[in-house]
Coordinates of C-alpha atoms in Angstrom, one line a residue:
Chain I
M1 CA -23.0 25.9 5.5
N2 CA -26.6 26.4 4.8
A3 CA -26.6 23.7 2.0
E4 CA -28.0 20.2 2.7
P5 CA -25.4 17.9 4.2
L6 CA -23.9 15.6 1.6
I7 CA -23.5 12.7 4.0
K8 CA -25.7 12.1 7.0
L9 CA -25.3 9.3 9.5
E10 CA -28.5 8.8 11.5
D11 CA -28.3 6.8 14.7
V12 CA -25.7 4.6 13.0
T13 CA -24.7 1.6 15.2
K14 CA -22.1 -1.1 14.7
A15 CA -22.2 -4.0 17.1
Y16 CA -20.1 -7.1 16.8
P17 CA -21.6 -10.4 17.7
G18 CA -20.4 -11.6 21.1
V19 CA -19.3 -8.1 22.1
E20 CA -21.5 -6.4 24.6
E21 CA -20.7 -2.8 23.9
P22 CA -21.2 -1.7 20.3
A23 CA -18.1 -0.3 18.5
V24 CA -20.2 2.7 17.3
K25 CA -23.3 3.7 19.2
E26 CA -26.1 5.6 17.7
L27 CA -23.9 8.1 15.9
N28 CA -25.4 11.1 14.3
L29 CA -23.1 13.1 12.0
A30 CA -23.6 15.4 9.0
V31 CA -20.9 16.3 6.5
N32 CA -21.5 19.5 4.6
P33 CA -20.5 19.7 0.9
G34 CA -17.0 21.1 0.3
E35 CA -15.8 20.8 3.9
I36 CA -13.0 18.8 5.4
L37 CA -14.4 17.1 8.4
V38 CA -11.8 15.5 10.6
L39 CA -12.6 12.7 12.9
V40 CA -10.0 12.6 15.6
G41 CA -9.7 10.7 18.9
P42 CA -7.6 8.3 20.9
S43 CA -7.0 4.9 19.5
G44 CA -9.9 2.5 19.8
C45 CA -12.5 5.3 19.9
G46 CA -14.0 4.0 16.6
K47 CA -13.1 6.8 14.3
S48 CA -11.8 4.5 11.6
T49 CA -14.8 2.2 12.0
T50 CA -17.0 5.3 11.6
L51 CA -15.3 6.2 8.4
R52 CA -15.6 2.7 7.0
L53 CA -19.3 2.7 7.9
I54 CA -19.8 5.5 5.4
N55 CA -18.8 3.5 2.4
R56 CA -20.0 0.3 4.0
M57 CA -16.6 -1.3 4.2
I58 CA -18.2 -2.2 7.5
E59 CA -21.9 -2.8 7.4
P60 CA -23.8 -0.9 10.1
T61 CA -26.1 -3.0 12.3
G62 CA -28.4 -0.1 13.0
G63 CA -29.3 3.3 11.7
R64 CA -29.2 4.9 8.3
I65 CA -26.6 6.3 6.0
I66 CA -27.8 9.1 3.7
Y67 CA -25.7 10.0 0.8
E68 CA -26.7 12.8 -1.5
G69 CA -30.2 12.6 -0.1
Q70 CA -30.6 8.9 -0.8
D71 CA -30.7 6.1 1.8
V72 CA -27.7 4.0 0.9
T73 CA -27.8 1.7 3.9
K74 CA -29.2 -1.1 1.7
G75 CA -28.4 -1.7 -1.9
D76 CA -25.2 -2.6 -3.7
P77 CA -22.2 -1.5 -1.6
N78 CA -19.9 -1.8 -4.6
E79 CA -21.9 0.8 -6.5
L80 CA -21.8 3.1 -3.5
R81 CA -18.0 2.7 -3.2
R82 CA -17.4 3.6 -6.8
R83 CA -19.0 6.9 -6.1
I84 CA -16.8 7.6 -3.1
G85 CA -13.0 8.1 -3.1
Y86 CA -11.2 6.1 -0.5
V87 CA -7.6 6.6 0.7
I88 CA -6.0 4.4 3.3
Q89 CA -2.8 4.7 5.3
Q90 CA -1.1 1.8 3.7
I91 CA -2.2 3.3 0.3
G92 CA -2.6 -0.2 -1.2
L93 CA -1.5 0.5 -4.7
F94 CA -1.8 -2.6 -6.9
P95 CA 1.9 -3.7 -7.2
H96 CA 1.4 -5.6 -10.5
R97 CA -0.3 -2.7 -12.2
T98 CA 1.2 0.5 -13.6
I99 CA 0.5 3.9 -12.1
A100 CA -1.8 4.6 -15.0
E101 CA -3.7 1.3 -14.5
N102 CA -3.9 2.0 -10.8
I103 CA -5.5 5.4 -11.3
A104 CA -7.8 4.0 -14.0
T105 CA -9.3 1.4 -11.6
V106 CA -12.7 3.0 -10.9
P107 CA -13.2 4.5 -14.3
K108 CA -12.6 1.0 -15.7
L109 CA -15.1 -0.5 -13.3
L110 CA -17.5 2.1 -14.5
K111 CA -16.7 1.1 -18.1
W112 CA -15.6 4.5 -19.3
P113 CA -14.3 4.6 -22.9
K114 CA -10.6 4.1 -23.3
D115 CA -9.8 7.7 -24.5
K116 CA -11.7 9.2 -21.6
I117 CA -9.8 7.0 -19.1
N118 CA -6.4 7.9 -20.7
A119 CA -7.1 11.6 -20.6
R120 CA -8.3 11.3 -17.0
V121 CA -5.2 9.5 -15.9
D122 CA -2.9 12.2 -17.3
E123 CA -5.1 14.9 -15.9
L124 CA -4.9 13.4 -12.4
L125 CA -1.2 12.8 -12.5
E126 CA -0.9 16.5 -13.3
V127 CA -3.2 17.4 -10.5
V128 CA -0.9 15.6 -8.0
S129 CA 2.2 17.2 -9.6
M130 CA 3.6 14.1 -11.2
D131 CA 4.7 14.2 -14.8
P132 CA 2.5 11.7 -16.7
S133 CA 5.2 11.1 -19.4
I134 CA 7.5 9.9 -16.6
Y135 CA 5.2 8.1 -14.2
R136 CA 2.3 6.7 -16.3
D137 CA 4.0 3.4 -17.1
R138 CA 6.0 2.9 -13.9
Y139 CA 5.1 0.4 -11.3
P140 CA 4.4 1.3 -7.6
S141 CA 7.6 -0.4 -6.4
E142 CA 9.5 2.4 -8.2
L143 CA 7.9 5.2 -6.2
S144 CA 8.9 6.8 -3.0
G145 CA 6.4 6.8 -0.1
G146 CA 5.3 10.4 -0.8
Q147 CA 4.8 9.7 -4.5
A148 CA 2.9 6.5 -3.8
Q149 CA 0.6 8.5 -1.5
R150 CA 0.0 11.1 -4.3
V151 CA -0.9 8.3 -6.7
G152 CA -3.2 6.9 -4.0
V153 CA -5.0 10.3 -3.9
A154 CA -5.1 10.4 -7.7
R155 CA -6.6 7.0 -7.8
A156 CA -9.2 7.9 -5.3
L157 CA -10.1 10.9 -7.4
G158 CA -10.3 8.6 -10.5
A159 CA -13.9 8.9 -11.4
D160 CA -14.2 12.4 -9.9
P161 CA -16.2 11.4 -6.8
D162 CA -17.8 14.2 -4.8
V163 CA -16.6 12.6 -1.5
L164 CA -13.2 11.4 -0.3
L165 CA -12.8 9.3 2.7
M166 CA -9.3 9.4 4.0
D167 CA -8.1 7.0 6.8
E168 CA -4.9 8.4 8.3
P169 CA -3.6 9.1 4.7
F170 CA -0.3 10.7 5.8
G171 CA 0.2 8.5 8.9
A172 CA 3.0 6.3 7.5
I173 CA 5.0 9.1 6.0
D174 CA 8.0 10.9 7.4
P175 CA 7.2 14.2 9.1
I176 CA 8.9 16.4 6.4
T177 CA 7.1 14.8 3.5
R178 CA 3.9 14.6 5.5
D179 CA 4.0 18.4 6.0
R180 CA 4.5 18.9 2.3
L181 CA 1.8 16.5 1.3
Q182 CA -0.6 18.2 3.7
N183 CA 0.1 21.6 2.3
E184 CA -0.2 20.2 -1.2
F185 CA -3.4 18.5 -0.4
L186 CA -4.9 21.7 1.1
R187 CA -3.9 23.6 -2.0
L188 CA -5.5 20.9 -4.1
Q189 CA -8.7 21.0 -2.0
G190 CA -8.9 24.7 -2.6
E191 CA -9.4 24.0 -6.3
L192 CA -11.3 20.7 -6.1
K193 CA -13.7 21.6 -3.2
K194 CA -14.4 17.9 -2.5
T195 CA -16.3 16.8 0.6
I196 CA -13.7 15.1 2.7
V197 CA -14.0 13.0 5.8
F198 CA -10.5 12.6 7.3
V199 CA -9.5 10.3 10.1
T200 CA -6.4 11.0 12.1
H201 CA -5.2 10.4 15.7
D202 CA -3.0 13.5 15.5
I203 CA -4.6 16.6 16.8
D204 CA -2.1 18.8 15.1
E205 CA -3.0 17.3 11.8
A206 CA -6.7 17.7 12.6
V207 CA -6.2 21.4 13.4
K208 CA -4.2 21.9 10.2
M209 CA -6.5 20.0 7.8
G210 CA -10.0 20.4 9.3
D211 CA -12.6 22.9 8.5
R212 CA -14.5 21.2 11.3
I213 CA -13.2 18.7 13.8
A214 CA -15.2 16.0 15.5
I215 CA -13.4 14.8 18.6
L216 CA -14.6 11.3 19.4
R217 CA -14.5 9.3 22.6
E218 CA -15.2 5.6 23.0
Q219 CA -18.0 4.1 20.9
S220 CA -17.5 7.0 18.5
E221 CA -19.4 9.3 20.7
I222 CA -18.9 12.9 19.6
A223 CA -17.3 14.8 22.5
Q224 CA -17.1 18.0 20.5
L225 CA -17.8 19.0 16.9
D226 CA -16.7 22.5 15.9
T227 CA -14.2 24.5 14.1
P228 CA -10.6 24.0 15.1
E229 CA -10.4 27.5 16.5
H230 CA -13.4 27.0 18.8
I231 CA -12.3 23.6 19.9
L232 CA -8.8 24.9 20.8
T233 CA -10.0 28.0 22.6
D234 CA -13.2 26.5 24.1
P235 CA -12.9 22.8 24.7
A236 CA -16.3 21.4 25.7
D237 CA -15.2 19.2 28.6
E238 CA -12.3 17.7 30.4
F239 CA -12.0 14.8 27.9
V240 CA -11.5 17.3 25.0
E241 CA -9.1 19.4 27.1
N242 CA -7.0 16.3 27.9
F243 CA -7.0 15.2 24.3
L244 CA -5.9 18.6 23.1
G245 CA -3.0 18.4 25.6
S246 CA -1.2 21.2 27.3
G247 CA -0.1 22.7 23.9
A248 CA -3.6 23.7 22.8
I249 CA -2.9 27.4 23.0
L250 CA 0.3 26.9 21.1
K251 CA -1.7 25.1 18.4
T252 CA -3.9 28.2 17.9
L253 CA -0.7 29.7 16.4
T254 CA -1.3 27.7 13.3
L255 CA -4.8 29.1 13.0
R256 CA -4.0 32.8 13.4
R257 CA -2.2 34.9 11.0
V258 CA 0.4 37.7 11.2
K259 CA -2.3 40.2 10.2
D260 CA -4.3 39.3 13.3
I261 CA -1.7 40.8 15.6
E262 CA -0.7 44.4 16.0
L263 CA 2.7 45.0 14.4
S264 CA 5.3 46.7 16.4
P265 CA 7.0 49.7 14.8
L266 CA 10.8 49.0 14.5
V267 CA 13.5 51.6 14.3
T268 CA 14.3 52.0 10.6
L269 CA 17.2 53.4 8.8
K270 CA 16.9 54.8 5.3
E271 CA 19.1 56.9 3.1
P272 CA 20.1 59.6 4.0
F273 CA 21.2 57.9 7.2
Q274 CA 20.6 59.8 10.4
R275 CA 22.7 57.8 12.7
D276 CA 22.3 59.9 15.8
Q277 CA 18.6 60.0 15.5
A278 CA 18.5 56.3 15.0
L279 CA 20.6 55.7 18.1
R280 CA 18.3 58.0 20.1
E281 CA 15.2 56.2 18.8
M282 CA 16.7 52.8 19.7
S283 CA 17.5 53.8 23.3
D284 CA 14.0 55.3 23.6
A285 CA 12.5 52.0 22.3
N286 CA 14.8 50.1 24.5
T287 CA 16.1 48.0 21.6
N288 CA 19.5 47.5 20.1
V289 CA 18.6 46.7 16.5
A290 CA 17.3 48.7 13.7
V291 CA 16.1 47.7 10.2
L292 CA 17.9 49.0 7.2
L293 CA 15.6 49.7 4.3
D294 CA 16.7 50.2 0.8
R295 CA 15.5 52.8 -1.6
N296 CA 12.3 50.9 -2.3
D297 CA 11.4 50.3 1.4
H298 CA 12.6 46.7 1.2
P299 CA 14.1 45.7 4.5
T300 CA 17.7 44.4 3.9
R301 CA 19.7 44.2 7.0
W302 CA 19.6 44.2 10.8
I303 CA 21.9 47.0 12.1
D304 CA 22.9 47.0 15.8
E305 CA 24.3 49.8 17.9
K306 CA 27.9 48.7 17.3
A307 CA 27.5 48.9 13.6
L308 CA 25.9 52.3 13.9
N309 CA 28.8 53.7 16.0
R310 CA 31.3 52.4 13.5
S311 CA 31.9 54.7 10.6
S312 CA 31.9 52.0 8.0
S313 CA 29.3 51.7 5.3
L314 CA 25.9 50.5 6.6
D315 CA 25.3 48.4 3.5
R316 CA 27.7 45.8 4.8
A317 CA 27.2 46.3 8.6
G318 CA 25.1 44.1 10.8
R319 CA 23.4 40.9 9.5
P320 CA 21.3 40.3 6.4
I321 CA 17.6 39.8 6.9
T322 CA 16.9 36.3 5.6
V323 CA 13.3 35.6 6.6
Q324 CA 10.5 38.0 6.0
L325 CA 6.9 37.4 7.0
Q326 CA 3.8 38.3 5.1
P327 CA 0.4 39.1 6.7
E328 CA -1.0 35.8 5.5
D329 CA 1.6 33.7 7.2
T330 CA 0.5 31.8 10.3
L331 CA 1.7 32.8 13.7
Q332 CA 3.6 29.5 13.9
D333 CA 5.6 30.7 10.9
A334 CA 6.1 33.9 12.7
L335 CA 7.4 32.2 15.8
S336 CA 9.9 30.1 13.9
A337 CA 11.0 33.2 11.8
M338 CA 11.7 35.0 15.1
L339 CA 13.6 32.2 16.6
T340 CA 15.8 31.8 13.5
S341 CA 16.3 35.5 12.9
A342 CA 19.5 37.2 14.0
A343 CA 17.6 39.8 15.9
G344 CA 15.1 37.7 17.8
M345 CA 12.3 39.4 15.9
A346 CA 10.9 39.3 12.4
V347 CA 10.1 41.9 9.7
V348 CA 6.7 41.9 8.1
V349 CA 6.4 43.0 4.5
D350 CA 3.5 43.3 2.1
A351 CA 3.1 41.2 -1.0
R352 CA 5.5 43.5 -2.9
G353 CA 8.2 43.3 -0.2
H354 CA 7.6 46.7 1.3
Y355 CA 8.2 47.1 5.0
L356 CA 5.1 47.0 7.1
G357 CA 6.4 46.6 10.6
G358 CA 7.9 44.2 13.0
C359 CA 6.7 41.1 14.8
T360 CA 8.2 40.5 18.2
V361 CA 8.0 37.8 20.7
E362 CA 6.3 40.2 23.1
S363 CA 3.4 40.8 20.7
L364 CA 3.0 37.1 20.2
A365 CA 3.2 36.4 23.9
G366 CA 0.6 39.0 24.6
L367 CA -1.8 37.3 22.2
L368 CA -1.2 33.9 23.8
I369 CA -1.8 35.2 27.3
Q370 CA -5.0 36.9 26.1
T371 CA -6.2 33.6 24.5
G372 CA -5.4 31.6 27.5
Q373 CA -7.3 34.0 29.7
E374 CA -10.3 33.9 27.4
S375 CA -10.5 30.2 27.4
A376 CA -10.0 30.1 31.2
D377 CA -12.9 32.5 31.6
S378 CA -15.3 30.6 29.4
Chain K
M1 CA 8.2 -29.9 0.7
S2 CA 7.9 -27.5 3.5
T3 CA 11.1 -25.9 2.4
A4 CA 9.7 -25.3 -1.0
V5 CA 6.9 -23.3 0.5
A6 CA 9.1 -21.3 2.7
I7 CA 11.4 -20.3 -0.1
T8 CA 8.7 -19.4 -2.5
A9 CA 6.8 -17.3 0.1
E10 CA 10.0 -15.4 0.7
D11 CA 10.5 -15.1 -3.1
A12 CA 7.3 -13.3 -3.5
E13 CA 8.2 -10.7 -1.0
K14 CA 11.6 -10.0 -2.4
K15 CA 11.6 -6.6 -4.0
P16 CA 14.9 -5.9 -5.7
T17 CA 14.6 -7.3 -9.2
T18 CA 18.3 -8.0 -9.5
R19 CA 18.4 -10.4 -6.5
R20 CA 15.4 -12.3 -7.8
W21 CA 16.9 -12.5 -11.2
R22 CA 20.0 -14.1 -9.9
A23 CA 18.2 -16.7 -7.8
D24 CA 16.0 -17.6 -10.8
S25 CA 19.0 -17.7 -13.2
L26 CA 20.9 -20.0 -10.9
D27 CA 17.9 -22.3 -11.1
L28 CA 17.8 -22.1 -14.8
V29 CA 21.5 -22.8 -15.2
V30 CA 21.9 -25.7 -12.7
T31 CA 19.1 -27.8 -14.0
P32 CA 20.2 -27.8 -17.7
A33 CA 23.8 -28.5 -16.5
L34 CA 22.6 -31.5 -14.5
F35 CA 20.6 -32.5 -17.5
L36 CA 23.6 -32.4 -19.8
I37 CA 25.8 -34.3 -17.4
L38 CA 23.3 -37.1 -17.0
T39 CA 22.6 -37.2 -20.8
T40 CA 26.4 -37.6 -21.4
L41 CA 26.6 -40.3 -18.8
L42 CA 23.7 -42.1 -20.4
I43 CA 25.2 -42.0 -23.9
V44 CA 28.5 -43.2 -22.6
V45 CA 26.9 -46.1 -20.7
W46 CA 24.7 -46.9 -23.7
N47 CA 27.6 -47.1 -26.1
Y48 CA 30.4 -48.6 -24.0
S49 CA 28.8 -51.2 -21.7
D50 CA 28.4 -54.8 -22.6
F51 CA 24.8 -55.5 -23.6
D52 CA 24.0 -59.2 -23.2
Q53 CA 20.8 -60.5 -24.7
T54 CA 18.7 -59.9 -21.6
T55 CA 19.9 -56.3 -21.3
T56 CA 19.2 -55.7 -25.0
N57 CA 15.7 -57.1 -24.5
I58 CA 15.0 -54.9 -21.6
L59 CA 16.4 -51.8 -23.3
E60 CA 14.6 -52.3 -26.6
P61 CA 14.1 -48.7 -27.9
A62 CA 10.5 -49.2 -28.9
K63 CA 9.7 -50.4 -25.4
L64 CA 11.6 -47.6 -23.8
W65 CA 9.7 -45.1 -25.9
R66 CA 6.3 -46.6 -24.9
Q67 CA 7.3 -46.5 -21.2
F68 CA 8.5 -42.9 -21.6
Q69 CA 5.1 -42.0 -23.0
E70 CA 3.3 -43.8 -20.2
Q71 CA 5.4 -42.0 -17.7
L72 CA 4.5 -38.7 -19.2
F73 CA 0.9 -39.6 -19.4
V74 CA 0.6 -40.5 -15.8
A75 CA 2.6 -37.5 -14.7
F76 CA 0.7 -35.1 -16.9
W77 CA -2.8 -36.2 -15.9
S78 CA -2.0 -36.5 -12.2
T79 CA -0.7 -32.9 -12.2
V80 CA -3.7 -31.7 -14.1
L81 CA -5.9 -33.4 -11.6
V82 CA -4.0 -31.8 -8.7
V83 CA -4.3 -28.3 -10.2
V84 CA -7.9 -28.7 -11.0
I85 CA -8.7 -29.8 -7.5
A86 CA -6.2 -28.0 -5.3
V87 CA -6.3 -24.5 -6.7
P88 CA -10.1 -24.1 -6.5
V89 CA -10.1 -25.6 -3.1
G90 CA -7.3 -23.3 -2.0
I91 CA -9.3 -20.3 -3.3
L92 CA -12.5 -21.5 -1.6
V93 CA -11.0 -22.0 1.8
T94 CA -9.4 -18.6 1.8
R95 CA -12.6 -16.7 1.1
E96 CA -13.8 -14.4 3.8
N97 CA -17.2 -15.9 4.2
V98 CA -16.1 -19.6 4.3
P99 CA -15.6 -21.3 7.6
K100 CA -12.0 -21.6 8.6
I101 CA -11.3 -25.2 7.6
K102 CA -8.0 -24.6 5.8
D103 CA -5.7 -25.6 8.7
T104 CA -7.6 -28.8 9.3
L105 CA -7.5 -29.6 5.6
V106 CA -3.8 -29.0 5.3
S107 CA -3.2 -31.3 8.3
I108 CA -5.3 -34.1 6.9
L109 CA -3.5 -33.9 3.5
G110 CA -0.2 -33.7 5.4
L111 CA -1.1 -37.1 6.9
G112 CA -1.7 -38.4 3.4
Q113 CA 1.7 -37.3 2.4
A114 CA 3.3 -39.0 5.4
L115 CA 2.2 -42.3 3.9
P116 CA 4.8 -43.6 1.5
A117 CA 3.7 -43.1 -2.1
Y118 CA 4.3 -46.8 -2.6
G119 CA 1.7 -47.6 0.1
L120 CA -0.7 -45.0 -1.3
I121 CA -0.6 -46.6 -4.7
V122 CA -1.2 -50.0 -3.3
L123 CA -4.1 -48.7 -1.2
F124 CA -5.7 -47.2 -4.2
F125 CA -5.1 -50.4 -6.1
V126 CA -7.0 -52.3 -3.5
W127 CA -9.8 -49.8 -3.8
L128 CA -9.9 -49.1 -7.6
G129 CA -8.1 -52.0 -9.2
Q130 CA -5.1 -51.8 -11.5
G131 CA -4.3 -49.5 -14.3
A132 CA -3.0 -46.1 -15.2
V133 CA -6.1 -44.3 -13.9
T134 CA -5.6 -45.6 -10.4
V135 CA -1.9 -44.5 -10.5
I136 CA -3.0 -41.0 -11.6
I137 CA -5.5 -40.7 -8.8
A138 CA -3.0 -42.0 -6.2
L139 CA -0.3 -39.6 -7.4
A140 CA -2.8 -36.7 -7.5
T141 CA -3.6 -37.4 -3.8
F142 CA 0.0 -37.5 -2.9
A143 CA 0.9 -34.2 -4.7
L144 CA -2.2 -32.4 -3.7
L145 CA -0.7 -30.8 -0.6
P146 CA 2.1 -28.7 -2.1
V147 CA -0.3 -27.1 -4.6
L148 CA -3.1 -26.6 -2.0
R149 CA -0.7 -25.2 0.6
N150 CA 1.0 -22.9 -1.9
T151 CA -2.4 -21.7 -3.2
I152 CA -3.4 -20.9 0.4
V153 CA -0.1 -19.3 1.3
G154 CA 0.0 -17.5 -2.1
L155 CA -3.4 -16.0 -1.5
E156 CA -2.8 -15.1 2.1
Q157 CA 0.5 -13.4 1.4
V158 CA -1.2 -10.8 -0.8
D159 CA -1.0 -7.5 1.0
K160 CA -4.3 -7.0 2.9
A161 CA -4.1 -3.3 2.2
V162 CA -4.1 -3.9 -1.5
I163 CA -7.3 -6.0 -1.3
E164 CA -8.9 -3.5 1.1
A165 CA -8.1 -0.7 -1.4
G166 CA -9.7 -2.8 -4.2
K167 CA -12.8 -3.4 -2.1
G168 CA -12.9 0.3 -1.1
M169 CA -13.0 1.3 -4.8
G170 CA -16.0 -1.0 -5.4
M171 CA -14.4 -4.1 -6.9
T172 CA -16.7 -7.1 -6.3
G173 CA -15.3 -10.3 -4.7
P174 CA -14.7 -12.1 -8.0
Q175 CA -13.1 -9.0 -9.5
R176 CA -10.7 -8.7 -6.5
L177 CA -9.9 -12.4 -6.9
A178 CA -9.3 -12.3 -10.6
K179 CA -7.5 -8.9 -10.8
I180 CA -5.7 -8.7 -7.6
E181 CA -5.4 -11.9 -5.6
M182 CA -4.7 -14.4 -8.3
P183 CA -2.1 -12.4 -10.3
L184 CA -0.3 -11.6 -7.1
S185 CA -0.2 -15.2 -5.9
V186 CA 0.7 -16.7 -9.2
P187 CA 4.5 -17.0 -8.4
V188 CA 3.7 -18.9 -5.2
I189 CA 1.1 -21.1 -6.7
L190 CA 3.3 -21.9 -9.7
A191 CA 6.1 -22.9 -7.3
G192 CA 3.6 -25.4 -5.8
I193 CA 2.6 -26.8 -9.1
R194 CA 6.2 -27.1 -10.1
T195 CA 6.9 -29.2 -7.0
A196 CA 3.8 -31.3 -7.7
T197 CA 4.9 -31.9 -11.2
V198 CA 8.4 -33.1 -10.2
I199 CA 6.9 -35.4 -7.6
N200 CA 4.5 -36.8 -10.1
V201 CA 7.1 -37.4 -12.8
G202 CA 9.3 -39.2 -10.3
M203 CA 6.5 -41.2 -8.6
A204 CA 5.2 -42.3 -12.0
A205 CA 8.1 -44.7 -12.0
L206 CA 6.0 -46.7 -9.5
A207 CA 3.1 -47.0 -11.9
F208 CA 4.4 -50.4 -13.1
L209 CA 3.5 -51.8 -9.7
I210 CA -0.2 -51.9 -10.5
G211 CA 0.0 -52.2 -14.2
G212 CA 0.3 -48.5 -15.0
G213 CA 3.5 -49.0 -17.2
G214 CA 6.2 -46.3 -17.2
L215 CA 9.9 -46.4 -17.0
G216 CA 9.7 -48.2 -13.7
E217 CA 9.2 -51.4 -15.7
T218 CA 12.8 -51.1 -17.0
I219 CA 14.2 -50.4 -13.5
N220 CA 12.3 -53.2 -12.1
A221 CA 13.3 -55.7 -14.8
G222 CA 16.9 -54.6 -14.3
L223 CA 16.6 -55.2 -10.6
K224 CA 14.9 -58.6 -10.9
L225 CA 17.4 -59.8 -13.6
N226 CA 20.4 -58.2 -12.0
R227 CA 21.3 -56.0 -15.0
P228 CA 22.9 -52.8 -13.6
T229 CA 23.0 -51.2 -17.0
A230 CA 19.3 -51.5 -17.4
I231 CA 18.7 -50.1 -13.9
F232 CA 21.0 -47.2 -14.7
V233 CA 19.4 -46.3 -18.0
G234 CA 15.9 -46.5 -16.5
A235 CA 16.8 -44.4 -13.5
V236 CA 18.6 -41.8 -15.6
L237 CA 15.7 -41.5 -17.9
V238 CA 13.3 -40.9 -15.0
A239 CA 15.7 -38.3 -13.7
L240 CA 15.9 -36.6 -17.1
V241 CA 12.2 -36.3 -17.4
A242 CA 11.9 -34.8 -13.9
L243 CA 14.7 -32.3 -14.6
A244 CA 13.0 -31.3 -17.9
F245 CA 9.8 -30.7 -16.1
D246 CA 11.5 -28.8 -13.4
F247 CA 13.2 -26.6 -16.0
I248 CA 9.9 -25.8 -17.7
G249 CA 8.4 -25.1 -14.3
G250 CA 11.2 -22.7 -13.6
L251 CA 10.7 -20.9 -16.9
A252 CA 6.9 -20.6 -16.2
Q253 CA 7.6 -19.2 -12.8
R254 CA 9.9 -16.6 -14.3
Y255 CA 7.8 -15.5 -17.2
L256 CA 4.3 -15.8 -15.7
R257 CA 5.3 -13.6 -12.7
P258 CA 3.3 -10.4 -12.9
K259 CA 5.3 -7.4 -13.9
G260 CA 6.1 -4.9 -11.3
V261 CA 6.3 -7.5 -8.5

């Protein structure tokens, strides 16, 4: 983050006539190139106003907005807005225009040649995983909520702006689709490396999406601005702590990965089976399940004591292992894998599916307790 | 008239195309059916009733043709006048940076409409003297409200998020108006214009009162001279013109509706 900030707000103030307290008071904020900066806070804190000050949808009454090193506080706001992608919660697709025409809005305003616009539309539809030949000529009323939001993002990317402003873009979408769109968007951002200012009221979304999070209190005052990890483990004050809620430590699960914890060795069984030894190991380890590995070290089944004592073939004993974790998975994935697994624990494999170890509730709990103590100490 | 606005505002929000199609189609079937029934009646009456000399004089085809043209002239120009005034005013009062005078304006024009058209025509006669131009101005005043109100309602029912998105992408005010707001309010505005047209065609029958001509002359002569056949023919002709205009309005509403809405 040593590069010059792409967007800088300097003492930006927005006061409404007749209202004593300004909505945004002398806000200073710098957005670095390529980062997702999330503005999050309780409703009425001015986060949305702050976002809209950046592209001057709301004109500031004081301070300066610096965009790519230029003061853009004065000058033509329309020109500025054409250089900044803007996505809103209600999406606001033009219902009387086709998907292609919607996406072409800004390129058309910038008077791009037709061929270039058409190529760009198709490219963007591909980017948001929608088949151009199917969707190009459809109308917004023919899209689902999730598809409409993708088109909204494609439209915001129309003229390839460096910056995207997103105002609760996934707020009106059902939780399952939202989760998918968030993941898709993060993958997309991995390729596009846009500079994004993202507003949400949902701290979980903030933690998931943000490279940095600004927690705002009234009048858009920054209560804390830091990486999600630091905010969760080291909230600056009581306000932040309250805003994070009691589940803050649980939220760190989405930030940590399986490779961050120490894997527990599980009792394994592999041909040629040595049942007695396995039983001894299990009683030593005080557990009643073992992992059956196939010839290539791929874990296949959970085998319990009963199955070991029976003489039948082990290939069909116990229960199949349906969920496997990889080191890159988040600890939240690990927790849900453990909860759904037949054995109450999860198997970790490497990218080629080879057994690495086990992940148990105990190891996770150990980490959480440790995190909790750290943040209590600090 | 208030029902016309309510129905059209609802129309614009209706999403499923099939439902809208049926409602429109009904419209486009009933009007021609009525038109046919009235035409048949007219032909029957014309051919089978006793025409005395007075009736023949009143219903002289050349005279009827002139009155028909006068009727259309008055109706057409008063509608043009209404559109030329009401649509721009409707646009103007819904702009962000214009003081909120639209409610006051609508109430004032509502008062104008509460006056009977008859009285309005006489008032304008006192002021402007006799002739077709006075009738045109009087009718335009009378029919201003539906168009103005529908223009305002039409522009205001456009999804604010759509306008916000346009603004956020750097569309200027005029660009937003031309490319988003107007196309999306066309159905509602057209409904208002259609109402105004039908009002004007009907009311043009009063033009004869102050020397504006029109089919009202035939009805009036029939009434004065007690010739029911003449009254009937005059009235049916007025109705046929009104139905024809309503039908054209219906077609326009259907085919000028923006795609995808």
